[in-house]
Amino acid sequence: MITKRIIPCLDVKDGRVVKGVNFQGLSDVNSPVELAEYYTKNGADEMVFYDITASAEGRKLFTEVLTEVASKVFIPLTVGGGINSLEDFDRVLKCGADKVSVNSGAIRNPELIRQAAEKYGNQCVVLSVDAARVDGTYRVFAKGGRENTGMDAVEWIRESVERGAGEVVLNSIDTDGVKQGFDLPMLKAVCEVVDVPVIASGGAGCIQDFVTLFQEIPTVSAGLAASIFHFGEVAIPDLKKELKKNDISVRL
Amino acid sequence: MIRIIDYGVGNLFSLRSSLRAIGIDADYTGNPAEIRKADKLILPGVGAFRDAREALRSTGLDRVVQEEAGKGKPLMGICLGMQMLFDRSYEYGEYEGLGLIPGEIVPMEGRIPKDLPIPHIGWNELMLKQPSPLMKNTANGDYVYFVHSYYAETPAEYVIATTDYGVEMTAAVQKDNVSGCQFHPEKSSEVGLSILKAFCEL
């Protein structure tokens, strides 16, 4: 049976992981390569790297680091951040990314999804959406969640999947950072309208939040989180054991 | 000497890196002479069947691959590369494959339960169907990483492993010197590396 995926997400700036990660045995807590190796050994099913660099110089460092990660870690790697064109897809895919996540770039130019899906296949195009409740509906936010686009999130996701997005990462701004659990109503609304895998993001604070996620919404394919993994609040091996105990299929 | 066939489709970087990790230096090449010189060949591929098939045809590499496989050279297809080993595919139309293994590539849509997402993305268990050199280091229940929306329907005699995604789906195949994995061994961590190693040791 297909397993539910657990995905740690790392923010990278100028080729270094932002906010050092506190694990014993790491000699360099800001090294994307060391962290990728650590997570791979500890049960991560894939990893997401977000490049939050603004400068061209930093971009170059990111691709160098990505190349090194991809030559040492053999699980799927998704890369996002600053993906605005097919050239950007090309740049990260050549360095070993398996999937490319688009967010603001697709909002500015929705056809980017179609073009990328035609060139690299749907499986390569991950739509990442930051959404929040505004007047009772879910709205899409751009620029790292700072700008309300006014677009309806469920409709945007449905359209984007039609254009060729092969996977959706839904990050709820409302639950992000609150650590009280994933945004189940928002995830349900999205899972009802798309048939591609949906990855839940934003809000996980403890192991039970993942158990609840997969029990309440069996069609959700994966759970993504950052700080709770990085700061050791949730260890992935413990998380997976608990999921298994609750009859949720995981790779152990 | 192992060569990865480069016909402009797919992420060859990871494949080469994973082979390097098990001590195999496998360059990619689209040069027919290099392909003919190789002891073993890997045919990768991602994206749509039609485009990949056309890329192989327009470069003339389809004939080279067919001829080399015909001589008994070990050939392994990965993902879309595996799908191309078969007679035909029904992805966005009907397209001829390389015809090295009998069978066809059919869509999951309409064949699997409606509540399962398509594509089939993620780690799933292998069920071994018969002993094979490719899976000599692999156990029943080992997890590998899949990404696909179509799968191979082929006579049971060629199926060496399946996986359960609502229906029992072909995961790995072998007919004499020609083999293939629907999943990505180069993205399947230790289990995947052990399968690549087994191929290299053929």
CSV table of C-alpha atoms in Angstrom, one decimal:
chain,number,residue,atom,x,y,z
A,1,MET,CA,0.0,0.0,0.0
A,2,ILE,CA,1.1,3.5,-0.7
A,3,THR,CA,2.6,5.2,2.4
A,4,LYS,CA,1.9,8.6,3.8
A,5,ARG,CA,5.0,10.8,3.3
A,6,ILE,CA,6.7,12.9,5.9
A,7,ILE,CA,8.6,15.8,4.4
A,8,PRO,CA,10.9,18.2,6.2
A,9,CYS,CA,11.3,21.6,4.6
A,10,LEU,CA,14.5,23.7,4.8
A,11,ASP,CA,14.8,27.4,4.0
A,12,VAL,CA,18.1,28.2,2.3
A,13,LYS,CA,19.7,31.6,2.0
A,14,ASP,CA,23.0,32.2,0.2
A,15,GLY,CA,23.6,28.5,0.2
A,16,ARG,CA,23.1,28.0,4.0
A,17,VAL,CA,20.2,26.7,6.0
A,18,VAL,CA,18.4,29.6,7.7
A,19,LYS,CA,18.1,29.0,11.5
A,20,GLY,CA,20.6,26.4,12.6
A,21,VAL,CA,19.2,23.0,13.3
A,22,ASN,CA,19.9,21.5,16.7
A,23,PHE,CA,20.9,17.9,16.3
A,24,GLN,CA,23.6,16.0,18.0
A,25,GLY,CA,26.4,14.9,15.7
A,26,LEU,CA,26.1,17.6,13.2
A,27,SER,CA,29.3,19.5,12.8
A,28,ASP,CA,27.7,22.3,10.8
A,29,VAL,CA,24.2,23.0,11.7
A,30,ASN,CA,23.7,25.3,8.7
A,31,SER,CA,24.9,22.9,6.1
A,32,PRO,CA,22.1,21.8,3.7
A,33,VAL,CA,24.2,18.7,2.8
A,34,GLU,CA,24.7,17.6,6.4
A,35,LEU,CA,21.0,18.1,7.2
A,36,ALA,CA,19.9,16.3,4.0
A,37,GLU,CA,22.0,13.3,5.0
A,38,TYR,CA,20.7,13.5,8.6
A,39,TYR,CA,17.1,13.5,7.5
A,40,THR,CA,17.5,10.8,4.9
A,41,LYS,CA,19.0,8.5,7.6
A,42,ASN,CA,16.2,9.4,9.9
A,43,GLY,CA,13.2,8.5,7.8
A,44,ALA,CA,12.4,11.6,5.8
A,45,ASP,CA,10.5,10.4,2.6
A,46,GLU,CA,11.5,13.4,0.6
A,47,MET,CA,12.8,16.9,1.2
A,48,VAL,CA,11.9,20.4,0.2
A,49,PHE,CA,14.4,23.2,-0.2
A,50,TYR,CA,13.2,26.7,-0.5
A,51,ASP,CA,15.7,29.2,-1.8
A,52,ILE,CA,14.9,32.5,0.0
A,53,THR,CA,17.9,34.3,-1.5
A,54,ALA,CA,17.2,37.5,-3.3
A,55,SER,CA,20.5,38.0,-5.1
A,56,ALA,CA,21.9,36.4,-8.2
A,57,GLU,CA,25.0,35.5,-6.3
A,58,GLY,CA,23.0,33.7,-3.7
A,59,ARG,CA,21.1,31.8,-6.4
A,60,LYS,CA,24.3,30.5,-7.7
A,61,LEU,CA,25.3,29.3,-4.3
A,62,PHE,CA,22.0,27.6,-3.9
A,63,THR,CA,22.4,25.6,-7.1
A,64,GLU,CA,25.9,24.6,-6.1
A,65,VAL,CA,24.6,23.3,-2.7
A,66,LEU,CA,21.7,21.6,-4.4
A,67,THR,CA,24.1,19.8,-6.7
A,68,GLU,CA,26.0,18.5,-3.7
A,69,VAL,CA,22.9,17.4,-1.9
A,70,ALA,CA,21.6,15.5,-4.9
A,71,SER,CA,24.9,13.7,-5.3
A,72,LYS,CA,24.7,12.4,-1.8
A,73,VAL,CA,21.1,11.9,-1.0
A,74,PHE,CA,18.9,9.5,-2.9
A,75,ILE,CA,15.4,10.5,-2.0
A,76,PRO,CA,13.2,12.8,-4.0
A,77,LEU,CA,14.1,16.5,-3.7
A,78,THR,CA,11.7,19.4,-4.4
A,79,VAL,CA,13.0,22.9,-4.9
A,80,GLY,CA,11.1,26.1,-4.6
A,81,GLY,CA,11.6,29.8,-4.3
A,82,GLY,CA,12.2,32.2,-7.1
A,83,ILE,CA,10.8,30.0,-9.8
A,84,ASN,CA,9.4,32.4,-12.4
A,85,SER,CA,10.3,30.9,-15.8
A,86,LEU,CA,11.2,27.7,-17.6
A,87,GLU,CA,14.8,28.7,-17.3
A,88,ASP,CA,14.4,28.5,-13.6
A,89,PHE,CA,13.0,25.0,-13.9
A,90,ASP,CA,15.9,24.1,-16.1
A,91,ARG,CA,18.4,25.5,-13.7
A,92,VAL,CA,17.3,23.5,-10.7
A,93,LEU,CA,16.4,20.3,-12.5
A,94,LYS,CA,19.9,20.2,-14.0
A,95,CYS,CA,21.3,20.3,-10.5
A,96,GLY,CA,19.4,17.3,-9.3
A,97,ALA,CA,15.9,18.6,-8.2
A,98,ASP,CA,13.2,16.1,-9.0
A,99,LYS,CA,10.3,18.4,-8.6
A,100,VAL,CA,9.9,22.2,-8.8
A,101,SER,CA,7.5,24.1,-6.7
A,102,VAL,CA,5.9,27.2,-8.1
A,103,ASN,CA,4.0,29.8,-6.1
A,104,SER,CA,4.2,33.6,-6.9
A,105,GLY,CA,5.7,32.9,-10.3
A,106,ALA,CA,2.6,30.9,-11.2
A,107,ILE,CA,0.3,33.6,-9.9
A,108,ARG,CA,2.0,36.2,-12.1
A,109,ASN,CA,2.0,33.8,-15.1
A,110,PRO,CA,-0.4,30.8,-14.7
A,111,GLU,CA,0.7,29.5,-18.1
A,112,LEU,CA,4.1,28.7,-16.5
A,113,ILE,CA,2.4,25.6,-15.1
A,114,ARG,CA,1.2,24.4,-18.4
A,115,GLN,CA,4.5,25.1,-20.2
A,116,ALA,CA,6.5,23.4,-17.5
A,117,ALA,CA,4.2,20.4,-17.3
A,118,GLU,CA,4.4,20.0,-21.1
A,119,LYS,CA,8.2,20.2,-21.0
A,120,TYR,CA,9.0,18.2,-17.9
A,121,GLY,CA,5.9,16.3,-17.1
A,122,ASN,CA,3.1,16.9,-14.6
A,123,GLN,CA,4.9,15.0,-11.9
A,124,CYS,CA,7.6,17.6,-11.9
A,125,VAL,CA,5.4,20.6,-11.3
A,126,VAL,CA,4.3,21.2,-7.7
A,127,LEU,CA,1.9,24.0,-7.0
A,128,SER,CA,2.6,25.6,-3.7
A,129,VAL,CA,-0.2,27.8,-2.3
A,130,ASP,CA,-0.3,30.1,0.7
A,131,ALA,CA,-3.9,30.5,1.7
A,132,ALA,CA,-5.9,32.2,4.4
A,133,ARG,CA,-9.5,32.9,5.3
A,134,VAL,CA,-10.8,36.3,4.3
A,135,ASP,CA,-14.6,37.0,4.8
A,136,GLY,CA,-15.4,33.3,5.0
A,137,THR,CA,-13.6,32.2,1.9
A,138,TYR,CA,-10.1,30.9,1.3
A,139,ARG,CA,-7.9,33.4,-0.5
A,140,VAL,CA,-4.5,33.0,-2.2
A,141,PHE,CA,-1.7,35.1,-0.8
A,142,ALA,CA,1.4,36.0,-2.7
A,143,LYS,CA,4.9,37.2,-1.8
A,144,GLY,CA,5.5,34.7,1.0
A,145,GLY,CA,2.0,35.2,2.4
A,146,ARG,CA,2.2,39.0,2.7
A,147,GLU,CA,-0.1,40.0,-0.2
A,148,ASN,CA,-3.8,39.1,-0.6
A,149,THR,CA,-4.3,38.4,-4.3
A,150,GLY,CA,-8.1,38.3,-3.9
A,151,MET,CA,-8.1,35.0,-5.8
A,152,ASP,CA,-10.2,32.1,-4.5
A,153,ALA,CA,-7.8,29.4,-3.3
A,154,VAL,CA,-9.9,26.4,-4.1
A,155,GLU,CA,-10.6,27.6,-7.6
A,156,TRP,CA,-6.9,28.6,-8.2
A,157,ILE,CA,-5.8,25.1,-7.2
A,158,ARG,CA,-8.4,23.4,-9.3
A,159,GLU,CA,-7.4,25.5,-12.4
A,160,SER,CA,-3.7,24.9,-11.7
A,161,VAL,CA,-4.2,21.2,-11.6
A,162,GLU,CA,-6.0,21.4,-14.9
A,163,ARG,CA,-3.1,23.3,-16.3
A,164,GLY,CA,-0.8,20.4,-15.3
A,165,ALA,CA,0.3,20.7,-11.7
A,166,GLY,CA,1.0,17.2,-10.5
A,167,GLU,CA,1.0,17.8,-6.8
A,168,VAL,CA,-0.3,20.5,-4.4
A,169,VAL,CA,1.4,21.8,-1.3
A,170,LEU,CA,-1.3,23.7,0.7
A,171,ASN,CA,0.1,26.0,3.4
A,172,SER,CA,-2.5,27.5,5.6
A,173,ILE,CA,-1.4,30.9,6.8
A,174,ASP,CA,-4.1,30.7,9.5
A,175,THR,CA,-2.6,27.7,11.2
A,176,ASP,CA,1.1,28.2,10.2
A,177,GLY,CA,3.3,28.8,13.3
A,178,VAL,CA,0.4,28.3,15.7
A,179,LYS,CA,1.3,24.6,16.3
A,180,GLN,CA,-2.3,23.6,17.1
A,181,GLY,CA,-2.6,21.2,14.2
A,182,PHE,CA,-3.1,21.3,10.4
A,183,ASP,CA,-5.9,23.3,8.8
A,184,LEU,CA,-8.3,20.4,8.3
A,185,PRO,CA,-11.3,22.3,6.9
A,186,MET,CA,-9.1,24.1,4.3
A,187,LEU,CA,-7.4,20.8,3.3
A,188,LYS,CA,-10.7,19.0,3.0
A,189,ALA,CA,-12.0,21.8,0.7
A,190,VAL,CA,-9.0,21.3,-1.6
A,191,CYS,CA,-9.0,17.5,-1.5
A,192,GLU,CA,-12.6,17.5,-2.6
A,193,VAL,CA,-11.8,19.3,-5.9
A,194,VAL,CA,-8.5,17.8,-7.0
A,195,ASP,CA,-7.4,14.2,-7.7
A,196,VAL,CA,-3.6,14.8,-7.6
A,197,PRO,CA,-1.7,14.3,-4.3
A,198,VAL,CA,-2.2,17.0,-1.7
A,199,ILE,CA,0.5,17.8,0.8
A,200,ALA,CA,-0.5,19.4,4.1
A,201,SER,CA,1.6,22.3,5.4
A,202,GLY,CA,1.3,24.7,8.3
A,203,GLY,CA,0.3,24.1,11.9
A,204,ALA,CA,1.8,20.8,13.0
A,205,GLY,CA,3.0,21.1,16.6
A,206,CYS,CA,3.2,17.5,17.7
A,207,ILE,CA,3.0,13.9,16.6
A,208,GLN,CA,-0.7,13.7,17.3
A,209,ASP,CA,-1.3,16.5,14.7
A,210,PHE,CA,-0.1,14.2,12.0
A,211,VAL,CA,-2.1,11.2,13.2
A,212,THR,CA,-5.2,13.5,13.2
A,213,LEU,CA,-4.4,14.8,9.7
A,214,PHE,CA,-4.2,11.3,8.1
A,215,GLN,CA,-7.2,10.0,10.1
A,216,GLU,CA,-9.5,12.9,9.4
A,217,ILE,CA,-8.5,13.3,5.7
A,218,PRO,CA,-7.3,9.9,4.4
A,219,THR,CA,-6.8,11.3,0.9
A,220,VAL,CA,-4.0,13.7,2.0
A,221,SER,CA,-0.8,12.2,0.8
A,222,ALA,CA,1.8,13.8,2.9
A,223,GLY,CA,2.6,16.1,5.8
A,224,LEU,CA,5.2,18.8,5.6
A,225,ALA,CA,6.8,20.7,8.4
A,226,ALA,CA,9.9,22.7,9.2
A,227,SER,CA,10.7,24.0,12.7
A,228,ILE,CA,9.2,21.1,14.7
A,229,PHE,CA,11.6,18.7,12.9
A,230,HIS,CA,14.6,21.1,12.9
A,231,PHE,CA,14.3,21.8,16.6
A,232,GLY,CA,13.8,18.2,17.6
A,233,GLU,CA,10.2,18.7,18.9
A,234,VAL,CA,9.2,15.9,16.6
A,235,ALA,CA,11.6,13.1,15.6
A,236,ILE,CA,10.6,11.6,12.4
A,237,PRO,CA,11.3,8.0,13.5
A,238,ASP,CA,9.0,8.5,16.5
A,239,LEU,CA,6.4,10.1,14.4
A,240,LYS,CA,6.3,7.2,11.9
A,241,LYS,CA,6.1,4.6,14.7
A,242,GLU,CA,3.1,6.4,16.1
A,243,LEU,CA,1.4,6.6,12.7
A,244,LYS,CA,2.0,2.9,12.2
A,245,LYS,CA,0.5,2.2,15.6
A,246,ASN,CA,-2.6,4.0,14.4
A,247,ASP,CA,-2.8,1.9,11.3
A,248,ILE,CA,-1.5,4.6,9.0
A,249,SER,CA,0.7,3.2,6.4
A,250,VAL,CA,4.3,4.6,6.5
A,251,ARG,CA,7.7,3.6,5.3
A,252,LEU,CA,9.8,2.4,8.3
B,1,MET,CA,31.3,-0.1,-18.8
B,2,ILE,CA,27.8,1.1,-18.2
B,3,ARG,CA,26.2,3.9,-20.2
B,4,ILE,CA,23.1,5.9,-19.5
B,5,ILE,CA,21.3,6.7,-22.7
B,6,ASP,CA,20.9,10.5,-23.1
B,7,TYR,CA,18.2,11.5,-25.6
B,8,GLY,CA,17.4,14.8,-24.0
B,9,VAL,CA,14.7,13.6,-21.7
B,10,GLY,CA,14.9,13.3,-17.9
B,11,ASN,CA,17.0,14.0,-14.9
B,12,LEU,CA,20.2,12.1,-15.5
B,13,PHE,CA,22.1,13.8,-12.8
B,14,SER,CA,20.6,11.8,-10.0
B,15,LEU,CA,20.9,8.5,-11.8
B,16,ARG,CA,24.6,9.1,-12.4
B,17,SER,CA,25.1,10.3,-8.8
B,18,SER,CA,23.4,7.2,-7.4
B,19,LEU,CA,25.6,4.9,-9.6
B,20,ARG,CA,28.6,6.8,-8.4
B,21,ALA,CA,27.6,6.2,-4.8
B,22,ILE,CA,27.9,2.4,-5.4
B,23,GLY,CA,31.2,2.9,-7.2
B,24,ILE,CA,30.1,2.8,-10.8
B,25,ASP,CA,31.2,5.5,-13.1
B,26,ALA,CA,28.4,5.6,-15.8
B,27,ASP,CA,28.5,8.5,-18.2
B,28,TYR,CA,25.6,9.5,-20.2
B,29,THR,CA,25.8,9.5,-24.0
B,30,GLY,CA,23.6,10.0,-27.0
B,31,ASN,CA,26.4,8.8,-29.3
B,32,PRO,CA,25.4,5.5,-31.1
B,33,ALA,CA,29.0,4.3,-31.2
B,34,GLU,CA,29.4,4.8,-27.4
B,35,ILE,CA,26.2,3.0,-26.8
B,36,ARG,CA,27.3,0.1,-29.0
B,37,LYS,CA,30.6,-0.1,-27.1
B,38,ALA,CA,28.9,-0.2,-23.6
B,39,ASP,CA,28.6,-3.5,-21.7
B,40,LYS,CA,25.3,-2.5,-20.2
B,41,LEU,CA,22.7,0.2,-20.9
B,42,ILE,CA,20.3,2.2,-18.9
B,43,LEU,CA,17.3,3.9,-20.5
B,44,PRO,CA,15.9,6.6,-18.3
B,45,GLY,CA,13.0,8.9,-19.0
B,46,VAL,CA,10.4,11.2,-17.5
B,47,GLY,CA,7.5,13.2,-19.0
B,48,ALA,CA,5.1,12.1,-21.7
B,49,PHE,CA,5.5,8.8,-23.7
B,50,ARG,CA,4.9,10.5,-27.0
B,51,ASP,CA,7.7,13.1,-26.6
B,52,ALA,CA,10.2,10.6,-25.2
B,53,ARG,CA,9.5,8.1,-28.0
B,54,GLU,CA,9.8,10.8,-30.6
B,55,ALA,CA,13.1,12.0,-29.1
B,56,LEU,CA,14.4,8.4,-29.3
B,57,ARG,CA,13.1,8.0,-32.9
B,58,SER,CA,14.4,11.3,-34.2
B,59,THR,CA,17.9,10.7,-32.9
B,60,GLY,CA,17.8,7.1,-34.4
B,61,LEU,CA,18.7,5.8,-30.9
B,62,ASP,CA,15.6,3.6,-30.9
B,63,ARG,CA,17.1,1.3,-33.6
B,64,VAL,CA,20.5,1.3,-31.7
B,65,VAL,CA,18.8,0.3,-28.5
B,66,GLN,CA,16.7,-2.4,-30.2
B,67,GLU,CA,19.8,-3.8,-31.9
B,68,GLU,CA,21.9,-3.8,-28.8
B,69,ALA,CA,19.2,-5.5,-26.8
B,70,GLY,CA,18.7,-8.0,-29.6
B,71,LYS,CA,22.4,-9.0,-29.2
B,72,GLY,CA,21.8,-9.9,-25.5
B,73,LYS,CA,23.3,-6.8,-23.9
B,74,PRO,CA,21.8,-6.1,-20.5
B,75,LEU,CA,19.4,-3.2,-20.8
B,76,MET,CA,17.4,-1.6,-17.9
B,77,GLY,CA,14.6,0.9,-18.4
B,78,ILE,CA,13.6,3.2,-15.6
B,79,CYS,CA,10.1,4.8,-15.2
B,80,LEU,CA,9.2,6.1,-18.7
B,81,GLY,CA,12.3,4.3,-19.9
B,82,MET,CA,10.7,1.0,-18.7
B,83,GLN,CA,7.4,1.9,-20.3
B,84,MET,CA,9.1,2.4,-23.7
B,85,LEU,CA,10.3,-1.2,-23.6
B,86,PHE,CA,6.8,-2.4,-24.4
B,87,ASP,CA,4.8,-2.7,-27.6
B,88,ARG,CA,2.7,0.4,-27.2
B,89,SER,CA,1.3,3.1,-24.9
B,90,TYR,CA,-2.1,4.7,-24.7
B,91,GLU,CA,-0.9,7.9,-23.1
B,92,TYR,CA,-2.5,10.9,-25.0
B,93,GLY,CA,-3.2,8.6,-28.1
B,94,GLU,CA,-1.6,5.4,-29.2
B,95,TYR,CA,2.1,5.2,-29.7
B,96,GLU,CA,4.4,2.3,-30.6
B,97,GLY,CA,7.1,1.4,-28.1
B,98,LEU,CA,10.4,-0.4,-28.6
B,99,GLY,CA,8.7,-3.8,-28.6
B,100,LEU,CA,11.3,-5.5,-26.5
B,101,ILE,CA,8.8,-6.9,-24.0
B,102,PRO,CA,5.2,-7.9,-24.9
B,103,GLY,CA,2.6,-5.7,-23.3
B,104,GLU,CA,1.1,-2.2,-23.3
B,105,ILE,CA,1.0,0.9,-21.1
B,106,VAL,CA,-2.4,1.8,-19.9
B,107,PRO,CA,-3.8,4.7,-17.8
B,108,MET,CA,-4.6,4.3,-14.1
B,109,GLU,CA,-7.7,6.5,-14.6
B,110,GLY,CA,-10.7,4.2,-14.7
B,111,ARG,CA,-8.7,1.2,-13.5
B,112,ILE,CA,-8.0,2.1,-9.9
B,113,PRO,CA,-10.4,3.2,-7.1
B,114,LYS,CA,-11.6,6.8,-7.5
B,115,ASP,CA,-10.4,7.9,-4.1
B,116,LEU,CA,-6.7,7.3,-4.9
B,117,PRO,CA,-4.8,10.3,-6.3
B,118,ILE,CA,-3.3,10.2,-9.8
B,119,PRO,CA,-0.3,10.3,-10.3
B,120,HIS,CA,0.7,7.5,-8.0
B,121,ILE,CA,3.4,9.5,-6.2
B,122,GLY,CA,5.3,8.2,-3.2
B,123,TRP,CA,6.8,5.2,-1.5
B,124,ASN,CA,5.1,1.9,-2.0
B,125,GLU,CA,5.9,-1.7,-1.2
B,126,LEU,CA,7.3,-4.2,-3.6
B,127,MET,CA,5.8,-7.7,-3.9
B,128,LEU,CA,8.3,-10.0,-5.5
B,129,LYS,CA,6.6,-12.4,-8.0
B,130,GLN,CA,9.6,-14.5,-9.1
B,131,PRO,CA,13.3,-14.7,-8.4
B,132,SER,CA,15.3,-12.4,-10.6
B,133,PRO,CA,18.9,-11.2,-10.7
B,134,LEU,CA,17.8,-7.6,-10.5
B,135,MET,CA,16.0,-8.1,-7.2
B,136,LYS,CA,18.5,-10.5,-5.7
B,137,ASN,CA,19.2,-7.9,-2.9
B,138,THR,CA,15.6,-6.9,-2.5
B,139,ALA,CA,13.0,-8.3,0.0
B,140,ASN,CA,9.2,-8.6,-0.2
B,141,GLY,CA,7.8,-5.4,1.4
B,142,ASP,CA,10.8,-3.2,0.6
B,143,TYR,CA,9.8,0.4,-0.2
B,144,VAL,CA,10.6,2.2,-3.4
B,145,TYR,CA,9.6,5.6,-4.8
B,146,PHE,CA,7.1,5.8,-7.6
B,147,VAL,CA,5.9,8.6,-9.8
B,148,HIS,CA,3.6,7.7,-12.7
B,149,SER,CA,0.0,7.9,-14.0
B,150,TYR,CA,0.3,4.9,-16.5
B,151,TYR,CA,1.4,1.4,-15.9
B,152,ALA,CA,2.4,-1.7,-17.8
B,153,GLU,CA,0.0,-4.6,-18.6
B,154,THR,CA,2.2,-7.5,-19.5
B,155,PRO,CA,2.0,-11.4,-19.2
B,156,ALA,CA,2.8,-12.6,-15.7
B,157,GLU,CA,5.9,-14.4,-16.9
B,158,TYR,CA,7.7,-11.1,-17.4
B,159,VAL,CA,6.6,-9.5,-14.1
B,160,ILE,CA,9.2,-9.8,-11.4
B,161,ALA,CA,7.6,-7.4,-8.9
B,162,THR,CA,4.3,-5.6,-8.4
B,163,THR,CA,3.0,-3.0,-6.1
B,164,ASP,CA,-0.5,-2.4,-4.7
B,165,TYR,CA,-2.2,0.9,-5.7
B,166,GLY,CA,-5.8,-0.1,-5.6
B,167,VAL,CA,-4.9,-2.7,-8.2
B,168,GLU,CA,-1.8,-4.9,-8.4
B,169,MET,CA,0.5,-2.9,-10.7
B,170,THR,CA,3.6,-3.9,-12.5
B,171,ALA,CA,6.6,-2.5,-10.6
B,172,ALA,CA,9.5,-4.4,-12.3
B,173,VAL,CA,9.8,-6.6,-15.4
B,174,GLN,CA,12.4,-8.8,-17.0
B,175,LYS,CA,12.5,-10.6,-20.3
B,176,ASP,CA,15.9,-12.3,-20.8
B,177,ASN,CA,18.5,-9.5,-20.9
B,178,VAL,CA,15.9,-6.7,-20.9
B,179,SER,CA,14.6,-5.4,-17.6
B,180,GLY,CA,12.8,-2.4,-16.2
B,181,CYS,CA,11.6,-0.6,-13.1
B,182,GLN,CA,8.5,1.5,-13.0
B,183,PHE,CA,9.8,3.1,-9.8
B,184,HIS,CA,12.9,5.3,-9.5
B,185,PRO,CA,15.8,3.2,-8.0
B,186,GLU,CA,18.0,6.3,-8.1
B,187,LYS,CA,15.4,8.0,-5.7
B,188,SER,CA,14.7,4.9,-3.5
B,189,SER,CA,17.5,5.3,-1.0
B,190,GLU,CA,19.3,2.1,0.0
B,191,VAL,CA,16.7,-0.3,-1.5
B,192,GLY,CA,17.1,1.5,-4.9
B,193,LEU,CA,20.8,1.5,-4.7
B,194,SER,CA,20.8,-2.2,-4.1
B,195,ILE,CA,18.8,-2.8,-7.3
B,196,LEU,CA,21.1,-0.6,-9.3
B,197,LYS,CA,24.0,-2.6,-7.9
B,198,ALA,CA,22.3,-5.9,-8.9
B,199,PHE,CA,22.0,-4.6,-12.4
B,200,CYS,CA,25.6,-3.5,-12.5
B,201,GLU,CA,26.6,-7.0,-11.4
B,202,LEU,CA,24.7,-8.8,-14.1
